[in-house]
């Protein structure tokens, strides 16, 4: 998780007060009487108990989770690694369906999606939990906890869609924590939103099995994947995960022609070597295509990784240069305000077609998805 | 947190550790000497055939007091449990009794066992207000038969619920926020686990029960909980406070844990008590393996569920894992 951080300390204070945080936006959902009955909540407001969709029953009331590559074997009364799915008497349940801990109206660029409806807002939500344990997690207060430990509220998929409509948000983003571990909720939101013309965006680590991901893609509008690094060592030592399943997810997204953007949080000394960035960029180019946007974002010390300094801007400059040298057309620099890599340039004539200041769109020159100068198509979802 | 803040915190921890060491020198509560104070690791096992008649499930409280008292005294090397508790605890201590209530009534730490420990704490001149019975959640405690009490008077009994500290601490292979009550208040711990099988950890007896003091135990069940159980038990917040481990084996379970499985539970009719948290788990492991063999089950080793973390804890200096070097006493 990189740019997509709802001002963590402020968020935590709001969450601790029992409110669903809506920060940094022009609207205050919490003050909206039309939504007031659904938003207030508090700690211990309860767990949902909705049957999980992706698991296999095993002997002696055990189950094997079929959602993420961990394939947790879970005994009766126990939970998977994510902490939000529980075996009760041999049946597996999600405890967080319709129980978000954050509902927030963000610029879509904050996810970051730079090629999806620029300048529009995304109703962004999270339920607790994650299937990785990244030492640099920026939202660990909601991602690395069990659902009892954060305030949540009741919000059915239909209520989320209504909230998006009410605020004229053309997208709903499942984000902040790890939506893979609340995939049932994601699916139901997306299925309810799609007929209403609202796209659902998945902001994920991509650590998911092929079957659930394939099913989710039937209803999702676009996907952003946090590619943590390009080595198994990094995934094992920094995230307690694996790289290969994430690469499989990226290949699947390309095969299904789902609009995908990729974020890499560049961390000094851990994943910032020229060789690694080059291999990563080559993978994206060869397996997904040169038009897939790659966001290289700046690391700041966080959670357990406090002994590593922030990423120097020159490291990001070099990484961007390397990725473009490998043939990628849209390589961005994130978390650096005013950097030339914040903008979108036409690969045909190098005209700046979208000018941004951080995550705000200052000017868009796109003409029906094309460069106004050379008329080259700029890939993305523009309407 | 900046590097400077981290350094300050480390210095504070070192200072605190030094303080604990000096303070403990006045009583026989120094955690570094636990279990091996008299040159060996002693595990006392008390069994009484009729302690839990299967038909009623009720505990004979007089018999329980006698057998548990005998085990406590033998494990500490005193003439009586009262004397043992006076040796283990100072009147100024705030004592937490960490129970295990995940499986509900029937396979949790029994309230009767805990009540007896509270009685002896009282006789060690520890006021009721400085005794806390706790586990992960109010819900699980209630379901296991404990009466919640968050009032300022009397023995307190409550679940951590969402009261964890705000900043995670590193503990070897993991990082967690610890239960607020442990961090803020408790100066001494009694760990009351249950003699039972655990599907991933192999067994859940003493040290595994300490997963209940962190906010994210779900993250540390892979690889048979190795080395996580050992690393967590070695954290100063636990290692320096743990004075006694009591394993409730009135009813035990050799397979199908950690949830209750009547098919695999049996009336072991006993308790294990030790000041050595590693030795008591080593003995618990042997008891469960012996029972599994009697029942025709494959061993935990054969099932790939050997609790490797017991030897790992010994490797960290937390106690003795080799049965040949553990003094087993019948009480």
XYZ file of C-alpha atoms in Angstrom:
714
model
C 0.000 0.000 0.000
C 1.547 3.265 -0.978
C -0.272 6.428 -1.904
C -3.548 4.938 -0.891
C -3.230 5.894 2.729
C -6.053 7.825 4.359
C -3.830 10.075 6.437
C -3.191 7.351 8.907
C -3.085 9.062 12.250
C -6.125 11.169 11.516
C -7.895 8.116 10.267
C -7.043 6.181 13.398
C -8.331 8.924 15.630
C -11.567 8.984 13.710
C -11.872 5.240 13.759
C -11.154 5.165 17.442
C -13.975 7.571 18.032
C -16.280 5.127 16.365
C -16.806 7.014 13.175
C -16.285 5.823 9.669
C -13.660 8.173 8.414
C -14.273 10.427 5.483
C -11.212 12.557 5.152
C -9.558 14.700 2.599
C -12.651 15.022 0.503
C -15.021 17.820 -0.260
C -17.878 15.990 1.390
C -18.484 14.753 4.854
C -20.477 11.575 4.708
C -20.596 11.378 8.460
C -22.509 14.664 8.519
C -24.940 13.565 5.900
C -28.303 12.845 7.517
C -29.243 10.586 4.660
C -26.419 8.248 5.625
C -26.290 8.858 9.336
C -28.193 5.743 10.315
C -25.638 3.492 8.789
C -22.371 5.159 9.613
C -22.097 5.516 13.404
C -20.613 2.513 15.064
C -18.151 1.532 17.739
C -15.695 -1.115 18.868
C -17.118 -4.558 19.240
C -20.067 -3.741 17.031
C -20.025 -7.354 15.990
C -18.850 -9.752 13.376
C -20.777 -10.901 10.395
C -21.099 -14.601 9.792
C -21.511 -15.034 6.060
C -20.577 -18.365 4.469
C -17.270 -18.184 2.639
C -17.324 -19.109 -1.050
C -13.852 -20.408 -1.654
C -12.894 -23.337 0.551
C -12.980 -27.103 0.735
C -14.293 -29.118 3.647
C -11.788 -31.661 4.916
C -11.824 -34.423 7.513
C -12.480 -33.874 11.204
C -14.196 -30.513 10.683
C -11.103 -29.044 9.115
C -11.317 -26.870 6.035
C -8.818 -25.728 3.456
C -9.210 -22.143 2.387
C -9.254 -21.677 -1.380
C -8.937 -17.940 -1.464
C -5.257 -17.098 -1.297
C -2.139 -19.124 -2.080
C -1.548 -19.858 1.582
C -4.401 -22.366 1.369
C -4.690 -22.277 5.151
C -5.721 -25.508 6.776
C -8.050 -24.352 9.506
C -9.366 -26.448 12.388
C -12.704 -25.938 14.057
C -12.895 -22.632 16.007
C -9.729 -21.359 14.358
C -9.060 -18.682 11.770
C -6.865 -18.441 8.738
C -3.764 -16.299 8.638
C -5.848 -13.337 7.545
C -7.726 -13.452 10.848
C -11.065 -12.604 9.249
C -12.269 -16.037 8.153
C -13.262 -18.588 10.766
C -14.089 -22.275 10.851
C -17.185 -22.968 12.846
C -18.092 -26.593 13.143
C -16.501 -27.498 9.831
C -17.955 -24.607 7.851
C -15.957 -21.580 6.862
C -17.265 -18.059 7.303
C -16.160 -14.560 6.519
C -16.479 -12.349 9.571
C -16.240 -9.043 7.719
C -18.838 -9.181 4.971
C -20.799 -5.915 5.108
C -18.611 -4.730 8.014
C -16.336 -1.990 6.672
C -14.038 -0.134 9.014
C -13.423 2.720 6.576
C -15.668 4.417 4.043
C -14.041 7.376 2.399
C -14.442 9.555 -0.693
C -11.090 9.869 -2.452
C -9.774 11.192 -5.731
C -9.325 8.163 -7.944
C -5.684 9.173 -8.390
C -5.106 8.320 -4.756
C -5.525 4.580 -5.385
C -3.519 5.309 -7.633
C -5.381 4.937 -10.924
C -4.013 7.437 -13.439
C -5.748 5.998 -16.485
C -9.234 5.543 -15.058
C -11.679 8.450 -15.087
C -9.101 11.101 -14.131
C -10.262 13.713 -11.689
C -13.286 11.682 -10.610
C -13.912 10.391 -7.134
C -13.912 6.852 -5.837
C -16.016 5.785 -2.916
C -13.303 3.895 -1.100
C -13.860 1.313 1.574
C -12.044 -1.302 3.596
C -12.891 -4.139 5.881
C -10.183 -5.338 8.268
C -7.522 -7.906 7.429
C -4.690 -8.925 5.131
C -3.075 -12.158 4.009
C 0.473 -10.770 4.001
C 2.453 -9.160 6.774
C 4.571 -6.522 5.090
C 7.037 -4.920 7.452
C 6.371 -1.584 5.762
C 2.570 -1.771 5.854
C 1.179 1.739 5.885
C -2.304 0.827 7.015
C -1.401 -1.839 9.538
C -3.919 -0.505 12.040
C -6.684 -1.973 9.912
C -4.804 -4.518 7.806
C -2.849 -6.344 10.486
C -5.608 -6.742 13.027
C -8.517 -9.030 13.692
C -11.939 -7.537 13.062
C -12.782 -7.322 16.759
C -9.992 -4.812 17.201
C -11.303 -2.026 15.014
C -14.638 -0.274 14.922
C -16.780 -1.385 12.028
C -20.210 -0.543 10.782
C -23.063 -2.270 8.987
C -22.971 -1.548 5.262
C -24.527 -4.017 2.883
C -23.348 -4.078 -0.729
C -26.544 -2.302 -1.705
C -25.911 0.421 0.856
C -22.396 0.962 -0.479
C -23.723 1.321 -4.029
C -26.370 3.752 -2.835
C -23.727 5.780 -1.054
C -21.648 5.965 -4.236
C -24.669 7.090 -6.227
C -25.603 9.638 -3.620
C -22.192 11.237 -3.952
C -21.970 10.902 -7.723
C -18.954 8.641 -7.450
C -18.577 6.664 -10.683
C -16.378 4.109 -8.983
C -16.166 2.133 -5.782
C -12.672 1.205 -4.662
C -12.011 -1.755 -2.400
C -8.770 -0.634 -0.858
C -6.682 0.367 2.198
C -6.481 -3.120 3.748
C -6.354 -6.246 1.555
C -9.639 -6.811 -0.279
C -8.649 -10.348 -1.220
C -9.457 -11.484 2.299
C -12.943 -9.995 2.018
C -13.529 -11.153 -1.545
C -17.122 -12.201 -0.920
C -17.956 -8.639 0.046
C -16.019 -7.264 -2.921
C -17.857 -9.564 -5.278
C -21.278 -8.666 -3.928
C -20.558 -4.939 -4.053
C -19.260 -5.170 -7.616
C -22.202 -7.298 -8.717
C -24.633 -4.760 -7.257
C -22.747 -1.779 -8.688
C -22.260 -3.015 -12.232
C -25.902 -2.790 -13.352
C -25.978 0.759 -11.982
C -23.086 1.782 -14.212
C -20.676 2.059 -11.302
C -17.309 0.402 -11.706
C -15.708 -1.420 -8.832
C -11.946 -1.136 -8.498
C -9.758 -3.617 -6.686
C -6.632 -2.286 -4.992
C -4.797 -5.428 -3.999
C -1.530 -7.222 -3.411
C -2.582 -9.804 -6.008
C -1.860 -12.669 -3.606
C -4.904 -14.679 -4.556
C -5.655 -18.025 -6.139
C -6.665 -18.100 -9.784
C -10.209 -19.364 -9.300
C -11.519 -16.610 -7.022
C -9.657 -13.963 -9.022
C -11.212 -15.208 -12.236
C -14.655 -15.032 -10.689
C -14.043 -11.550 -9.339
C -12.994 -10.337 -12.764
C -16.502 -11.003 -14.060
C -17.703 -8.037 -12.032
C -14.682 -5.787 -11.461
C -13.988 -2.664 -13.500
C -10.237 -2.306 -13.009
C -7.456 -3.606 -10.799
C -4.392 -2.097 -9.217
C -1.740 -4.486 -7.995
C 0.941 -3.705 -5.436
C 3.917 -5.578 -6.773
C 6.078 -5.470 -3.678
C 9.332 -6.399 -5.388
C 10.647 -8.795 -7.978
C 12.403 -11.366 -5.821
C 11.111 -14.278 -3.811
C 13.525 -13.291 -1.040
C 11.828 -9.955 -0.606
C 8.380 -11.511 -0.501
C 9.527 -14.144 1.984
C 11.536 -11.891 4.283
C 9.648 -8.618 4.125
C 6.080 -9.763 3.498
C 5.882 -13.417 4.545
C 4.454 -14.177 1.127
C 5.494 -15.389 -2.295
C 6.143 -13.586 -5.554
C 5.101 -16.274 -8.007
C 1.347 -16.221 -7.261
C 1.360 -12.444 -7.726
C 2.996 -12.820 -11.123
C 0.361 -15.433 -11.976
C -2.332 -12.910 -11.067
C -0.733 -10.274 -13.285
C -0.640 -12.714 -16.198
C -4.274 -13.560 -15.589
C -5.231 -9.883 -15.617
C -3.460 -9.424 -18.929
C -5.095 -12.511 -20.383
C -8.541 -11.312 -19.301
C -7.821 -7.835 -20.644
C -8.736 -6.227 -17.346
C -7.507 -2.667 -17.017
C -4.560 -2.941 -14.654
C -2.114 -0.530 -13.115
C 0.880 -1.637 -11.081
C 2.483 0.038 -8.105
C 5.955 -0.684 -6.776
C 6.978 0.880 -3.499
C 10.683 1.438 -4.012
C 12.528 0.811 -0.744
C 16.194 1.734 -0.409
C 18.521 -1.275 -0.344
C 15.687 -3.794 -0.392
C 14.153 -3.633 -3.875
C 15.718 -0.624 -5.556
C 18.582 -2.128 -7.551
C 18.735 -1.263 -11.202
C 18.838 -4.950 -12.060
C 15.664 -5.716 -10.148
C 13.754 -2.764 -11.561
C 14.880 -3.738 -15.044
C 13.715 -7.344 -14.625
C 10.414 -6.168 -13.205
C 9.822 -3.730 -16.038
C 10.758 -6.358 -18.594
C 8.216 -8.736 -17.066
C 5.484 -6.114 -17.299
C 6.440 -5.274 -20.867
C 6.713 -8.840 -22.083
C 3.865 -10.450 -20.168
C 1.356 -7.615 -19.981
C 2.322 -5.088 -22.593
C 4.055 -1.702 -22.801
C 0.864 0.244 -22.174
C 0.370 -0.971 -18.585
C 1.029 1.968 -16.230
C 3.760 1.395 -13.671
C 3.833 3.610 -10.593
C 7.134 3.804 -8.752
C 6.412 5.318 -5.393
C 8.512 6.697 -2.638
C 8.897 4.785 0.598
C 8.704 6.451 3.972
C 9.542 4.593 7.208
C 6.491 2.838 8.553
C 5.243 0.048 10.816
C 8.170 -2.327 11.420
C 10.483 -0.865 8.810
C 11.626 2.227 10.628
C 15.355 1.786 10.238
C 15.368 2.427 6.491
C 15.369 6.026 5.246
C 12.924 7.479 2.760
C 13.655 6.742 -0.865
C 15.893 9.387 -2.436
C 14.188 11.060 -5.382
C 17.184 10.317 -7.578
C 16.596 6.597 -6.984
C 13.073 7.004 -8.321
C 14.389 9.004 -11.255
C 16.784 6.215 -12.110
C 14.127 3.537 -11.680
C 11.765 5.440 -13.948
C 14.465 5.831 -16.546
C 15.238 2.108 -16.421
C 11.564 1.104 -16.710
C 11.057 3.397 -19.715
C 14.263 2.112 -21.203
C 12.689 -1.344 -21.069
C 9.886 -0.050 -23.247
C 7.124 0.844 -20.814
C 5.184 3.881 -22.018
C 3.617 5.081 -18.798
C 5.936 5.123 -15.827
C 4.979 7.390 -12.951
C 6.696 8.606 -9.819
C 4.487 8.699 -6.752
C 4.682 10.265 -3.311
C 6.870 13.073 -4.675
C 4.865 16.253 -5.100
C 5.554 18.192 -8.268
C 7.740 15.542 -9.863
C 7.622 15.442 -13.681
C 6.752 11.768 -13.309
C 3.358 12.719 -11.865
C 2.079 13.610 -15.341
C 0.888 11.557 -18.293
C 2.763 12.066 -21.560
C 1.729 10.903 -24.994
C 4.133 8.157 -26.116
C 3.643 9.322 -29.707
C 4.659 12.966 -29.470
C 5.628 13.356 -25.787
C 2.950 16.003 -25.193
C 1.831 16.239 -21.581
C -1.786 15.112 -21.856
C -2.687 15.024 -18.177
C -1.046 17.401 -15.759
C -1.204 16.529 -12.071
C -0.108 18.009 -8.816
C 0.345 14.997 -6.583
C -2.968 13.207 -6.816
C -4.956 16.158 -8.142
C -5.625 16.565 -11.833
C -4.726 20.117 -12.835
C -5.419 19.807 -16.538
C -6.489 17.079 -18.936
C -5.999 17.605 -22.635
C -7.260 14.206 -23.646
C -9.696 14.284 -26.516
C -11.897 11.235 -26.231
C -8.982 9.225 -25.007
C -6.565 10.532 -27.621
C -3.655 12.885 -27.680
C -4.921 16.257 -29.002
C -1.724 16.726 -30.985
C -0.858 13.437 -32.685
C -4.188 11.687 -32.002
C -2.523 8.608 -30.617
C -4.861 6.592 -28.431
C -3.932 6.758 -24.767
C -4.977 3.504 -23.128
C -7.327 3.591 -20.174
C -10.930 4.025 -19.112
C -11.861 7.573 -19.911
C -15.649 7.614 -19.823
C 8.644 6.028 14.583
C 12.024 7.485 13.821
C 15.278 5.729 14.443
C 15.935 8.095 17.338
C 12.609 7.244 18.896
C 13.364 3.570 18.482
C 16.738 4.032 20.167
C 15.151 5.867 23.076
C 12.633 3.093 23.444
C 15.370 0.480 23.457
C 17.250 2.375 26.143
C 14.088 2.593 28.183
C 13.603 -1.152 27.840
C 17.137 -1.827 28.977
C 16.651 0.449 31.947
C 13.411 -1.278 32.790
C 15.028 -4.672 32.556
C 17.785 -3.575 34.879
C 15.150 -2.398 37.319
C 13.307 -5.682 37.203
C 16.485 -7.581 37.821
C 17.375 -5.548 40.880
C 13.876 -5.668 42.298
C 13.573 -9.363 41.804
C 16.755 -10.001 43.685
C 14.903 -9.331 46.942
C 12.424 -12.128 46.457
C 12.599 -15.503 44.842
C 10.761 -14.132 41.826
C 13.656 -13.643 39.486
C 12.474 -15.041 36.206
C 16.007 -15.976 35.233
C 15.987 -18.555 38.005
C 12.516 -19.911 37.392
C 12.211 -23.634 37.483
C 15.869 -24.198 37.883
C 16.279 -22.358 41.149
C 17.238 -25.536 42.938
C 19.351 -26.955 40.158
C 16.724 -28.685 38.051
C 13.453 -28.269 36.222
C 10.672 -29.656 38.300
C 7.249 -30.549 36.990
C 4.701 -31.686 39.515
C 1.864 -33.850 38.345
C -1.126 -34.485 40.561
C -3.824 -36.899 39.447
C -6.946 -38.048 41.233
C -9.126 -40.572 39.566
C -12.414 -39.196 40.861
C -11.715 -35.501 40.425
C -14.176 -35.109 37.539
C -16.899 -37.738 37.500
C -17.811 -38.005 33.843
C -21.498 -38.172 34.566
C -21.786 -34.797 36.264
C -18.757 -32.927 34.988
C -18.598 -31.285 38.411
C -15.326 -30.885 40.229
C -14.889 -31.991 43.823
C -13.541 -28.698 45.133
C -11.959 -30.126 48.272
C -10.169 -32.765 46.274
C -9.085 -30.165 43.741
C -7.645 -27.933 46.457
C -5.739 -30.853 47.846
C -4.245 -32.091 44.579
C -3.527 -28.680 43.096
C -2.057 -27.506 46.386
C 0.171 -30.501 46.539
C 1.371 -29.933 42.967
C 2.047 -26.252 43.541
C 4.016 -26.953 46.699
C 6.037 -29.767 45.128
C 6.862 -27.728 42.040
C 8.103 -24.791 44.070
C 9.748 -26.869 46.761
C 7.759 -25.677 49.736
C 5.701 -27.344 52.404
C 2.417 -25.799 51.350
C 0.847 -23.937 48.441
C 0.443 -20.878 50.636
C 4.137 -20.818 51.284
C 4.800 -21.381 47.592
C 2.714 -18.377 46.619
C 4.410 -16.219 49.232
C 7.696 -17.263 47.707
C 6.589 -16.555 44.147
C 4.737 -13.282 44.590
C 5.272 -10.046 46.427
C 2.341 -8.278 48.062
C 2.912 -5.392 45.689
C 2.522 -7.547 42.591
C -0.349 -7.189 40.187
C -0.935 -10.761 39.122
C -2.525 -11.784 35.853
C -3.961 -15.248 35.428
C -4.008 -15.968 31.722
C -6.586 -18.644 31.001
C -7.471 -20.481 27.804
C -11.130 -20.297 26.884
C -11.152 -20.752 23.130
C -12.948 -24.110 23.217
C -15.771 -23.115 25.510
C -16.970 -24.979 28.577
C -15.578 -28.475 28.814
C -12.134 -27.882 27.365
C -11.094 -24.557 28.807
C -9.182 -23.588 31.915
C -11.664 -24.427 34.641
C -12.986 -21.606 36.801
C -12.610 -23.907 39.826
C -8.864 -24.251 39.203
C -8.485 -20.518 38.795
C -10.545 -19.832 41.907
C -8.176 -21.969 43.937
C -5.171 -20.053 42.628
C -6.908 -16.808 43.579
C -7.394 -18.119 47.103
C -3.679 -18.727 47.482
C -2.812 -15.367 46.009
C -4.983 -13.865 48.729
C -3.038 -15.793 51.314
C 0.126 -14.332 49.823
C -1.327 -10.959 50.857
C -2.189 -9.867 47.340
C -5.423 -7.876 47.445
C -8.232 -9.065 45.191
C -8.090 -5.789 43.281
C -4.590 -6.659 42.124
C -5.586 -9.977 40.628
C -6.758 -10.121 37.014
C -8.176 -13.174 35.275
C -8.095 -12.556 31.570
C -8.176 -13.950 28.071
C -8.733 -12.660 24.551
C -12.399 -11.780 24.738
C -15.318 -11.321 27.099
C -17.318 -13.603 24.856
C -14.984 -16.564 25.230
C -14.515 -16.046 28.967
C -18.247 -16.011 29.573
C -18.782 -19.068 27.422
C -16.209 -20.930 29.494
C -18.042 -20.139 32.716
C -16.139 -17.138 34.046
C -18.045 -14.223 35.514
C -16.859 -10.936 34.073
C -15.931 -8.181 36.471
C -14.551 -4.870 35.304
C -15.374 -3.131 38.564
C -12.654 -1.600 40.695
C -13.398 -3.934 43.573
C -12.839 -7.643 43.779
C -10.898 -9.880 41.444
C -11.174 -8.501 37.948
C -12.053 -10.770 35.062
C -12.281 -9.558 31.488
C -11.255 -10.111 27.918
C -8.714 -7.950 26.158
C -11.250 -7.385 23.368
C -9.782 -4.414 21.479
C -7.562 -3.122 24.292
C -4.155 -3.699 22.761
C -1.290 -1.247 22.837
C -1.067 1.050 19.813
C 2.437 0.325 18.641
C 3.663 -3.149 17.749
C 6.727 -4.606 19.415
C 9.206 -6.878 17.733
C 9.590 -10.291 19.320
C 12.061 -12.301 17.289
C 10.292 -13.602 14.233
C 7.136 -11.618 14.842
C 5.728 -8.267 15.822
C 2.572 -7.604 17.751
C 0.660 -5.255 19.933
C 0.387 -6.792 23.388
C -2.688 -6.807 25.614
C -3.046 -3.489 27.366
C -3.451 -5.003 30.804
C -0.203 -6.935 30.448
C 1.703 -3.859 29.353
C 0.187 -1.345 31.758
C -0.557 -3.219 34.934
C 0.623 -6.752 35.422
C 3.887 -7.422 37.195
C 3.471 -11.184 37.471
C 1.802 -13.914 35.458
C 0.309 -17.309 36.095
C -0.328 -19.138 32.850
C -3.232 -21.584 33.110
C -3.368 -23.594 29.898
C -5.229 -26.728 28.930
C -3.771 -30.159 28.213
C -4.875 -30.629 24.642
C -3.956 -31.279 21.069
C -3.594 -28.433 18.587
C -4.113 -28.991 14.903
C -1.184 -26.801 13.849
C 1.017 -26.303 16.908
C 0.916 -29.979 17.926
C -0.137 -29.249 21.457
C -1.711 -26.344 23.253
C -0.635 -26.446 26.844
C 1.426 -23.650 28.384
C 3.468 -21.506 26.040
C 1.041 -21.772 23.124
C -1.599 -20.230 25.383
C 0.495 -17.070 25.408
C -0.619 -16.389 21.841
C -3.661 -15.004 23.601
C -1.782 -11.919 24.754
C -1.040 -10.558 21.266
C -3.337 -8.918 18.783
C -2.399 -11.019 15.756
C -1.976 -14.685 16.706
C -3.461 -15.670 13.343
C -0.254 -14.509 11.671
C 1.927 -17.027 13.462
C 0.408 -20.443 12.931
C 2.371 -21.456 9.861
C 5.255 -23.927 10.122
C 3.654 -25.524 13.156
C 3.974 -22.240 15.061
C 7.746 -22.664 14.954
C 9.668 -20.679 16.063
C 6.954 -18.203 16.939
C 5.758 -19.772 20.190
C 9.291 -19.827 21.545
C 10.110 -16.328 20.395
C 6.968 -14.897 21.919
C 7.579 -16.632 25.235
C 11.048 -15.102 25.246
C 9.765 -11.551 25.054
C 10.582 -9.690 28.272
C 6.940 -8.785 28.808
C 6.282 -12.483 29.281
C 9.592 -14.021 30.259
C 10.178 -11.563 33.069
C 6.675 -11.818 34.487
C 5.829 -15.490 34.211
C 6.094 -17.083 37.636
C 4.099 -20.267 37.319
C 2.510 -22.469 34.684
C -0.485 -24.610 35.533
C -1.825 -27.038 32.956
C -5.427 -27.989 33.545
C -5.741 -31.611 32.549
C -8.817 -32.565 34.514
C -10.265 -33.283 31.112
C -7.660 -33.521 28.358
C -7.795 -34.103 24.636
C -5.337 -35.956 22.440
C -6.659 -35.138 18.974
C -8.991 -32.745 17.164
C -7.915 -29.648 19.066
C -7.968 -26.849 19.785
C -11.772 -27.102 19.620
C -13.514 -29.571 21.889
C -13.946 -33.023 20.472
C -15.683 -35.402 22.883
C -14.468 -38.349 20.856
C -10.847 -37.599 21.681
C -11.100 -36.141 25.164
C -10.523 -38.198 28.277
C -10.543 -37.794 32.011
C -6.865 -37.364 32.676
C -7.929 -36.177 36.102
C -4.790 -34.240 36.769
C -2.867 -31.003 36.722
C 0.709 -30.209 35.810
C 2.465 -27.400 37.641
C 5.909 -25.967 37.086
C 7.962 -22.847 37.263
C 9.671 -23.963 34.081
C 7.404 -23.162 31.121
C 9.400 -25.374 28.770
C 9.587 -28.432 30.981
C 5.880 -28.444 31.649
C 5.155 -28.346 27.911
C 7.634 -31.151 27.296
C 5.780 -33.281 29.824
C 2.399 -32.296 28.377
C 3.641 -33.305 24.933
C 4.646 -36.745 26.230
C 1.278 -37.271 27.902
C -0.570 -36.424 24.708
C 1.676 -38.633 22.596
C 1.220 -41.531 25.022
C -2.531 -41.147 24.838
C -2.457 -40.955 21.061
C -0.516 -44.196 20.956
C -3.045 -45.856 23.254
C -5.823 -44.666 20.983
C -4.119 -45.996 17.853
C -3.460 -42.549 16.466
C -0.320 -41.645 14.592
C 2.195 -39.688 16.589
C 2.422 -35.927 16.209
C 5.794 -36.444 14.581
C 4.247 -38.783 12.022
C 1.505 -36.258 11.398
C 4.079 -33.523 10.847
C 2.834 -31.678 13.915
C 5.717 -32.121 16.291
C 5.852 -29.075 18.567
C 9.368 -28.084 17.603
C 8.955 -24.847 19.456
C 9.457 -26.644 22.789
C 13.092 -27.400 22.002
C 13.450 -23.965 20.434
C 12.279 -22.381 23.682
C 14.871 -24.412 25.549
C 17.445 -23.166 23.074
C 16.520 -19.634 24.060
C 17.218 -20.440 27.679
C 13.604 -20.440 28.789
C 13.766 -23.865 30.385
C 14.472 -27.542 29.935
C 12.942 -29.585 27.124
C 14.770 -32.894 27.618
C 12.610 -35.291 29.590
C 15.641 -37.018 31.038
C 16.684 -33.803 32.699
C 13.296 -32.846 34.017
C 12.471 -33.839 37.544
C 8.987 -35.282 37.440
C 7.339 -35.460 40.836
C 4.019 -36.977 41.714
C 1.919 -34.874 43.964
